[in-house]
Amino acid sequence: MEVSVPHVGFNGRWLRVNLSTNEIKVEEVPEEIYRTYLGGRGFCAYILFKELKPGIDPLSPENKLVFAVSAITGAPIAGVNRVSVAAKSPLTGTYGEAEAGGFFAVEMKFAGFDAVILEGVSEKPTYLWVKDGHAELRDASRLWGKTTKETAKAIKEELGEESARVACIGPAGEKLVKFANVMFDNRYAAGRGGLGAVMGSKKLKAVVVRGTRRPFEFHDVRKLVEISRWFNENWRKHPGAVSRSTYGTPELVKPLSIDGTLPTLNFRGGSFDGADLISGETLNKTILVGREGCFACPLRCKAVVKAGPPYETDPAYGGPEYETIASFGSLCGVRDLNAVAYANQICNAYGVDTISAGVAVAFAMELFERGVITELETDGLKLRFGDADAMIKLLLKIVNREGFGNVLAEGVKRASEIIGKGSEKYAMHVKGREVPMHEPRSKVGVGLQYALSPIGADHLQAPHDPTYMREREDLKSLGIARAVDRLDIGPEKVRAVYYGMLWWGLGDCLGICRFTVLPHSAGVLTPNHVVEIVNAVTGWQISLWELMKASERALNLIRCFNIREGFTAKDDVLPDRFFEELEFGARKGQKLDREKFYEAIRLFYEMAGWDHEGRPTKAKLYELGLGWVADEIYKS
Amino acid sequence: MEVSVPHVGFNGRWLRVNLSTNEIKVEEVPEEIYRTYLGGRGFCAYILFKELKPGIDPLSPENKLVFAVSAITGAPIAGVNRVSVAAKSPLTGTYGEAEAGGFFAVEMKFAGFDAVILEGVSEKPTYLWVKDGHAELRDASRLWGKTTKETAKAIKEELGEESARVACIGPAGEKLVKFANVMFDNRYAAGRGGLGAVMGSKKLKAVVVRGTRRPFEFHDVRKLVEISRWFNENWRKHPGAVSRSTYGTPELVKPLSIDGTLPTLNFRGGSFDGADLISGETLNKTILVGREGCFACPLRCKAVVKAGPPYETDPAYGGPEYETIASFGSLCGVRDLNAVAYANQICNAYGVDTISAGVAVAFAMELFERGVITELETDGLKLRFGDADAMIKLLLKIVNREGFGNVLAEGVKRASEIIGKGSEKYAMHVKGREVPMHEPRSKVGVGLQYALSPIGADHLQAPHDPTYMREREDLKSLGIARAVDRLDIGPEKVRAVYYGMLWWGLGDCLGICRFTVLPHSAGVLTPNHVVEIVNAVTGWQISLWELMKASERALNLIRCFNIREGFTAKDDVLPDRFFEELEFGARKGQKLDREKFYEAIRLFYEMAGWDHEGRPTKAKLYELGLGWVADEIYKS
């Protein structure tokens, strides 16, 4: 299985591994597939729609787990080297997908494969080792039960490959926690939707990659070096990029609290009086011991922290992002940054999504405070908002599936169904996936993307409303010429979210980060840069029109995947709480208008070429070259 | 009315001239309008939808005539300097628009105005003189009745401005021939839909422009020079461009006849046994005396001819294009190239569209041969196919509105209604506009664009089927990755025509030629070059996505204009003949399948975001930022 000749990046090889039979196959994939689907989300959607039988149990051998990089992975440019992981999600039952930064994507590309498709289930714990075009399955029995750090260390030692990159699950994935992660090098997470549980269900402990040479030629190296140099010389001119580099995502904690949009006490309010104590500024002053980043990126936006007793943490697990600080901090009312950092470490070590975990804890706290559950159900824990110790104890129960933790490990939707007693009202999720740390009542575009996201509540489907409120060159390049107010829910907002979903979806097809490239606060590279990068790598004369259409193709493919699973317009909904007033904070009293909100959803459908059930029309599928999908969705 | 300061190209001035009151106004137009509508077709559609009352008589003072250039006009690059002319069309009753090459567009831009809007009606013949930001109306009484060449000459002498550029009408425009042209420098025509009649109805003989300096700065001159140099150095590598440069559009005559798609004898057949005699090769060998081209273009695709007696022609009128050779040649069965050249000269001198005129003659010939009309109706002319002399005589009657010519001057649709007796069957038009010289029975995509064109039958709405049959880098940039067979009328063809209409429509918004830039046989510059040119001129960070959306915006605006005039799906039809077999030629027996054809039209609607009546949905209009149009179209 030697990669014999250098191949260009867009005409590559996929690796197919059947864990039931130990069969390993290399598939040569034609250029047309690369240009049509680009990579990442595009590859995953293509493979899963084509290959998964409808209605399967996500944790059964019939599910498939895909790791995919893109046509441009390996380009020496900041923020274009993320990896996608996908499977049918055990958390939502929809298509499931997550992306991670770091170094795995490039290493996987250099190891010779642009997609790794894992099928079946292994008899005993195993891991996949891929190096320079060779692939083998190895025994992972002695790794079972180990944390992610222990696992990565043990594998590298066993292989004698210190530079290998390790994607693995922790004990939570093994125990099929429904929001278990796939962790990369202990601290980059493909974090949502329970893909780690899929990996666990397959008894696959890790996928390990090493590539010692680039297996393809860039079409125009000079252009790539030029863009890279331009980026390195210019990113400091963007205040957002400098701030992101200095504080990372935790920079958001304080301003969002002041703004009244920091999710607090399970989304009851939007300002947190302990925000200062858990802010990015405080983090930098107290527990920060270093910064790190991803391949080729000078921003190094990720904090490395070391908290002291009683919540002592290991810098090997990185540090908490904004989402983590908010979900374990303000959402649980916890003002102890050390405890938040410790919760982050537990999540990374055991391998669970910090958002879902934090929302699950906050959910339990609200139920407890309201008396819906008592110490009888919580194994004696007094789950009061603000109690850091109780939070940590409950989190450990979740990742170990112990006692009440075993209930919460199902995610708040299923947990609320188990608990009953009206608890559903406090379960903050869309399609079973826990709501991230952005308040839709004051950023209604975020609410639209939560409801419309094909993977359940997600904050990375489109730029957020404050971005639409500024005239930005990069958004203008897409035709979003005018600022749209955050509270506006009219046609202009719907269009902005629609174009935004195509645009950020393109990021997931190409493996592009929101911070360096796409129109985020820290955005530096523009949409036309993305076109230049793709063309410089591949030699295609591709346009942003074609790229956006590829993204639209992936979105519609995923939408059809979900339709085939029975999802319809009735599932594109938000929790009731968002139609009720914010109880406290700077935006107290703000709420979403239910009628206008669902009117906007219907308008979105129509803009997207979907019918009133949210189903892509035949014409839309034909337009996107997805006639084969139309044949399946519209078969009688 | 001095243009006091240099302004950037995209933030310009429009000139509004009321011919009834002699009022002349300069309007400062904000950048947003430029970026939203780009220019050309976009400006015209915006102005006419906004300002014209529905239901007006196109030849009344209430109609407005617009000349428009674009944000990039003036760029020193081949093929990006066309001018658009528009008004409600007296031929079709739809929105009417035509483009012309040459030098007028750049001169108009340099004269200080990106749009000239002509309103009302002058009491006596007049012409508009615009120089370096000054504008005045001048008496044209002594010019009335003159040919286009005489007019241009007289005006330049009167003004003492040899370098001025003259757009004028000939006697046919004065006499309101329904397919009268606006002629530029005698030989570049804004040629279809009867805009010359609108000009005549306003007693406006000419619009004359002169600009001695560029009234704006390019954002990035170096880039423009680089692209221009690249074009000049590389166009000869494209066989299509070399051939186009050598033979011009007449190069098509022979291969299309061999292919069986040269419209012959009023579309009865597709091969012409006299094709060799009227081919581009023959033209070059016999009557060619020179070549000329447009601003900054090295291709010089336009023939200058001098035919000998009895059809002696003046090189000042240029030479016949392919459309002209086919419509007066094969379509009328005429194999005398001199007679064709002479017909071309009559059209250019009197100012009528050569396609409509040729189709009108061929229509009359078929009626005569079938005995539907006789010498009683034709003022004694024996109108037999192939009779060059009869053709010329009838043409002179048309341009002078004499006798039977007065009937045909109404266009074949109205003429057939006047004649009756089943003559409608032989009137080859869509929405009243005569069908151009491309055979839809063997290039079904051409049939789709004929039916869907918002200005009536037109061959410049989208690339033709043979283009879709080749994998081309430029079409691939739009996502047309695969060749689509010319006879295919399925979803892939519909998509190709849909994307193609947006793409070529963009050309009309920006004033771009089909030959140098867009994906034609001779295409050299790619879609991404177009993006670079726009950005180099304007400094915008615009993308092809935004540009294509601007084109879609213009198309939908025009569609709504027509809807407001009462046009619906019932008007998106082809003449019955195309659903009958080709009677002779290499593709004898081929025909369009009526059911599949209208199925394709419906699929196009759905792809385009139009309802089953072909009406853009509210959602589509909102998506394009045309909420103000939705308000009008959907008002109760």
XYZ file of C-alpha atoms in Angstrom, chain A residues 124-507:
384
model
C -11.557 -6.267 20.526
C -10.205 -2.776 21.089
C -8.079 -1.662 18.177
C -6.423 1.338 16.667
C -5.583 2.302 13.112
C -2.027 3.221 12.273
C -1.379 4.985 8.992
C 2.060 6.019 7.840
C 3.167 7.172 4.436
C 0.573 5.196 2.560
C 0.710 2.090 4.782
C -2.192 1.270 7.066
C -2.663 -1.401 9.724
C -4.986 -2.196 12.590
C -3.275 -2.809 15.919
C -4.416 -4.134 19.232
C -5.626 -1.510 21.696
C -6.712 -3.753 24.512
C -4.200 -2.315 26.945
C -5.306 1.211 25.990
C -8.977 0.655 26.759
C -10.021 2.737 29.730
C -7.159 5.165 29.387
C -7.528 8.922 29.157
C -6.744 10.669 25.943
C -3.334 11.849 27.128
C -2.365 8.393 28.362
C -3.584 6.895 25.125
C -1.629 9.250 22.880
C 1.510 8.771 24.942
C 1.260 4.999 25.001
C 0.655 4.746 21.281
C 3.549 6.995 20.348
C 5.839 4.998 22.602
C 4.642 1.700 21.233
C 5.182 2.871 17.674
C 8.338 4.766 18.445
C 6.761 7.683 16.598
C 6.960 10.805 18.698
C 5.741 12.931 15.768
C 2.661 10.875 15.019
C -0.700 12.599 15.467
C -3.313 10.795 17.499
C -7.088 11.040 17.247
C -8.573 9.028 20.042
C -11.452 8.604 22.418
C -11.299 8.644 26.182
C -13.270 6.490 28.593
C -16.440 8.463 27.833
C -16.342 7.387 24.207
C -15.816 3.800 25.255
C -18.843 4.094 27.528
C -20.894 5.540 24.714
C -21.614 8.862 26.364
C -23.887 10.379 23.742
C -21.820 13.530 23.484
C -18.418 11.870 23.592
C -15.670 13.509 21.552
C -12.963 12.493 19.233
C -9.889 14.190 20.706
C -6.788 15.125 18.733
C -3.497 15.377 20.653
C -5.523 15.618 23.904
C -6.717 19.134 23.272
C -8.191 19.659 19.821
C -11.704 18.319 19.775
C -14.033 17.159 17.040
C -16.398 17.972 19.692
C -20.046 17.630 19.126
C -22.742 15.129 18.272
C -21.217 12.085 19.950
C -18.797 10.956 17.264
C -16.577 9.628 20.041
C -19.380 7.272 21.020
C -19.553 6.008 17.442
C -15.820 5.363 17.659
C -16.325 3.631 20.989
C -19.132 1.500 19.600
C -16.697 0.282 16.967
C -14.093 -0.537 19.637
C -11.796 1.829 17.837
C -9.616 3.576 20.366
C -7.578 5.713 18.016
C -6.628 6.716 14.496
C -2.944 7.561 14.323
C -1.273 9.199 11.352
C 2.227 10.057 10.275
C 3.387 11.408 6.942
C 6.956 12.260 6.228
C 6.500 13.870 2.858
C 3.867 15.761 0.947
C 2.342 13.236 -1.422
C 1.407 15.820 -4.040
C 2.637 18.958 -5.748
C 1.089 22.371 -5.328
C 0.024 23.918 -8.611
C 1.455 27.319 -7.730
C 3.769 27.316 -4.723
C 4.793 30.903 -5.294
C 1.227 32.102 -4.922
C 0.759 30.146 -1.708
C 3.957 31.557 -0.250
C 2.843 35.018 -1.305
C -0.523 34.674 0.441
C 1.106 33.154 3.503
C 3.614 35.966 3.685
C 0.870 38.540 3.179
C -1.107 36.990 5.986
C 1.842 36.907 8.351
C 2.700 40.508 7.573
C -0.845 41.816 7.796
C -2.836 39.990 10.420
C -1.630 42.293 13.179
C -3.334 45.192 11.414
C -6.680 43.626 12.280
C -7.576 44.489 15.868
C -9.846 41.462 16.047
C -7.032 39.141 15.064
C -4.651 40.692 17.585
C -7.219 40.388 20.328
C -7.995 36.797 19.359
C -4.275 36.069 19.411
C -3.863 37.653 22.833
C -6.896 36.287 24.636
C -8.260 33.546 22.426
C -11.992 32.967 22.408
C -12.272 33.706 26.159
C -12.026 37.365 25.151
C -15.778 37.124 24.570
C -16.804 36.406 28.156
C -16.741 39.933 29.508
C -18.158 41.865 26.550
C -20.963 39.358 26.081
C -21.886 39.626 29.750
C -21.922 43.410 29.493
C -23.957 43.048 26.316
C -26.442 40.829 28.101
C -25.862 37.849 25.839
C -23.691 35.627 27.998
C -25.806 32.521 28.619
C -26.210 32.346 32.364
C -27.952 29.901 34.734
C -29.141 27.572 32.001
C -30.175 30.426 29.691
C -32.340 32.162 32.258
C -30.377 35.382 31.835
C -27.706 37.045 29.743
C -25.365 38.783 32.191
C -23.287 37.103 34.864
C -22.012 38.949 37.900
C -19.014 36.660 38.025
C -18.013 37.350 34.417
C -14.915 39.288 35.430
C -13.668 36.326 37.417
C -13.850 33.916 34.480
C -12.940 36.339 31.700
C -10.151 36.024 29.168
C -8.341 38.872 30.869
C -8.464 37.060 34.200
C -7.406 33.820 32.569
C -4.370 35.517 31.061
C -3.469 37.074 34.411
C -3.897 33.964 36.518
C -3.615 30.510 35.006
C -2.173 31.066 31.524
C 1.190 29.368 31.039
C 1.423 29.431 27.262
C -0.369 29.701 23.958
C -0.571 27.328 21.081
C -2.201 27.152 17.714
C -2.668 25.164 14.588
C -0.524 24.294 11.584
C 0.986 27.346 9.904
C -0.966 29.805 12.036
C 0.766 32.678 13.810
C -2.298 33.616 15.881
C -1.887 30.833 18.409
C -5.325 31.560 19.820
C -5.442 28.592 22.179
C -4.634 29.093 25.820
C -2.528 26.581 27.732
C -3.346 26.805 31.415
C -2.215 25.432 34.716
C -4.696 25.880 37.515
C -3.723 25.398 41.141
C -5.281 23.254 43.892
C -7.909 22.131 44.560
C -8.553 22.114 40.791
C -5.032 21.524 39.645
C -4.742 21.042 35.891
C -2.214 19.645 33.468
C -1.117 21.984 30.636
C -1.137 18.982 28.322
C -4.910 19.408 28.089
C -4.654 22.949 26.784
C -7.130 25.393 28.222
C -10.815 26.273 28.145
C -12.289 28.051 25.147
C -15.076 30.618 25.450
C -17.748 27.966 24.955
C -16.306 25.943 27.821
C -15.949 28.889 30.169
C -19.526 29.938 29.526
C -21.033 26.463 29.740
C -19.292 25.505 32.979
C -19.004 29.084 34.241
C -21.897 31.445 33.707
C -24.345 28.760 32.593
C -23.778 26.886 35.868
C -23.322 30.112 37.826
C -19.758 29.093 38.658
C -17.307 31.924 39.181
C -14.217 29.864 39.904
C -11.998 29.852 36.822
C -9.859 27.060 38.236
C -12.915 24.838 38.513
C -13.865 25.700 34.947
C -10.353 24.831 33.770
C -10.591 21.579 35.680
C -13.924 20.750 34.077
C -12.322 21.434 30.736
C -9.557 18.996 31.572
C -12.014 16.301 32.598
C -13.830 16.731 29.303
C -10.623 16.546 27.292
C -9.219 13.630 29.262
C -12.382 11.539 29.205
C -13.360 12.868 25.823
C -16.703 14.636 25.981
C -18.036 17.817 24.435
C -17.691 20.706 26.879
C -20.806 22.472 25.620
C -23.126 19.496 25.958
C -21.564 18.556 29.273
C -21.925 22.061 30.687
C -25.492 22.359 29.452
C -26.283 18.974 31.001
C -24.942 20.111 34.370
C -26.785 23.432 34.194
C -29.957 21.590 33.233
C -29.603 19.365 36.291
C -28.916 22.381 38.504
C -32.028 24.161 37.337
C -34.130 21.041 37.884
C -32.670 20.681 41.350
C -33.247 24.291 42.291
C -36.794 24.073 41.022
C -37.336 20.897 42.975
C -38.063 18.843 39.897
C -35.319 16.504 41.054
C -33.891 16.043 44.523
C -30.918 14.396 46.174
C -32.765 11.118 45.702
C -32.179 11.320 41.987
C -28.767 13.032 42.126
C -27.034 10.434 44.241
C -27.025 12.893 47.096
C -25.495 15.797 45.211
C -26.901 19.232 46.017
C -26.932 20.706 42.557
C -27.100 24.414 43.211
C -26.141 26.985 40.605
C -22.720 28.302 41.488
C -21.510 25.224 43.316
C -18.237 24.411 41.570
C -17.610 21.300 43.541
C -21.022 19.834 42.769
C -20.450 20.657 39.108
C -17.154 18.763 39.026
C -18.648 15.799 40.872
C -21.573 15.599 38.513
C -19.324 15.930 35.487
C -17.226 12.991 36.693
C -20.413 10.961 37.072
C -21.398 11.835 33.522
C -18.120 10.906 31.879
C -18.087 7.664 33.852
C -21.799 7.043 33.354
C -22.274 6.628 37.084
C -25.623 7.018 38.840
C -27.407 10.200 37.797
C -24.527 10.852 35.413
C -25.680 7.886 33.407
C -28.936 9.704 32.740
C -27.277 12.968 31.767
C -24.793 11.088 29.584
C -27.731 10.577 27.224
C -27.868 14.321 26.562
C -30.487 16.683 27.961
C -33.210 15.678 25.503
C -33.227 12.003 26.429
C -32.449 12.816 30.065
C -35.516 15.040 30.260
C -37.605 12.275 28.727
C -36.280 9.871 31.370
C -36.799 12.351 34.199
C -40.161 13.611 32.986
C -42.082 15.880 35.379
C -41.966 18.845 33.008
C -38.194 18.806 32.894
C -38.367 19.027 29.095
C -38.946 22.740 29.509
C -35.433 23.202 30.860
C -33.657 20.944 28.388
C -31.859 23.401 26.129
C -31.316 21.606 22.863
C -32.250 21.553 19.185
C -32.721 18.120 17.631
C -31.216 16.658 20.805
C -28.029 18.649 20.618
C -27.308 21.049 23.457
C -27.476 24.759 22.697
C -24.104 26.532 22.556
C -23.176 29.699 24.393
C -24.805 32.304 22.199
C -28.063 33.934 23.134
C -30.567 33.858 20.259
C -33.043 36.202 21.913
C -30.657 39.094 21.281
C -28.949 37.700 18.198
C -31.855 36.310 16.290
C -29.706 35.156 13.383
C -28.026 32.793 15.805
C -31.469 31.457 16.640
C -32.125 30.822 12.974
C -28.914 28.901 12.557
C -29.617 26.885 15.703
C -32.965 25.810 14.293
C -31.751 25.276 10.741
C -28.417 23.647 11.471
C -28.502 20.148 9.996
C -26.566 18.748 12.951
C -28.646 20.208 15.761
C -27.976 23.426 17.665
C -24.681 24.817 16.449
C -23.030 28.219 16.511
C -20.635 27.627 13.642
C -23.127 27.371 10.795
C -23.068 31.069 9.927
C -21.584 34.347 11.121
C -23.368 35.819 14.117
C -25.585 38.839 14.101
C -23.049 41.385 15.339
C -21.010 40.522 12.262
C -23.967 41.341 10.065
C -24.294 44.623 11.920
C -21.055 45.910 10.484
C -20.273 46.693 6.893
C -17.365 44.404 6.254
C -15.407 43.929 3.081
C -15.517 40.172 3.418
C -19.279 39.998 3.903
C -19.702 42.514 1.114
C -17.845 40.108 -1.163
C -20.811 37.819 -0.667
C -23.335 40.532 -1.344
C -24.211 41.330 2.285
C -23.752 44.992 1.609
C -25.756 46.412 4.425
C -25.616 46.069 8.156
C -28.572 44.077 9.505
C -29.678 44.791 13.053
C -29.249 41.941 15.553
C -32.918 42.056 16.476
C -34.113 42.209 12.882
C -35.786 38.996 11.752
C -36.963 40.165 8.346
C -35.903 39.118 4.854
C -32.515 40.809 5.043
C -31.584 38.810 8.101
C -32.817 35.617 6.530
C -30.724 36.288 3.469
C -27.686 37.071 5.594
C -28.075 33.796 7.475
C -28.665 31.905 4.227
C -25.580 33.289 2.498
C -23.715 32.956 5.781
C -24.549 29.269 6.021
C -23.271 28.685 2.510
C -20.134 30.616 3.314
C -19.275 28.980 6.616
C -20.343 25.653 5.197
C -17.700 26.210 2.545
C -15.248 26.563 5.402
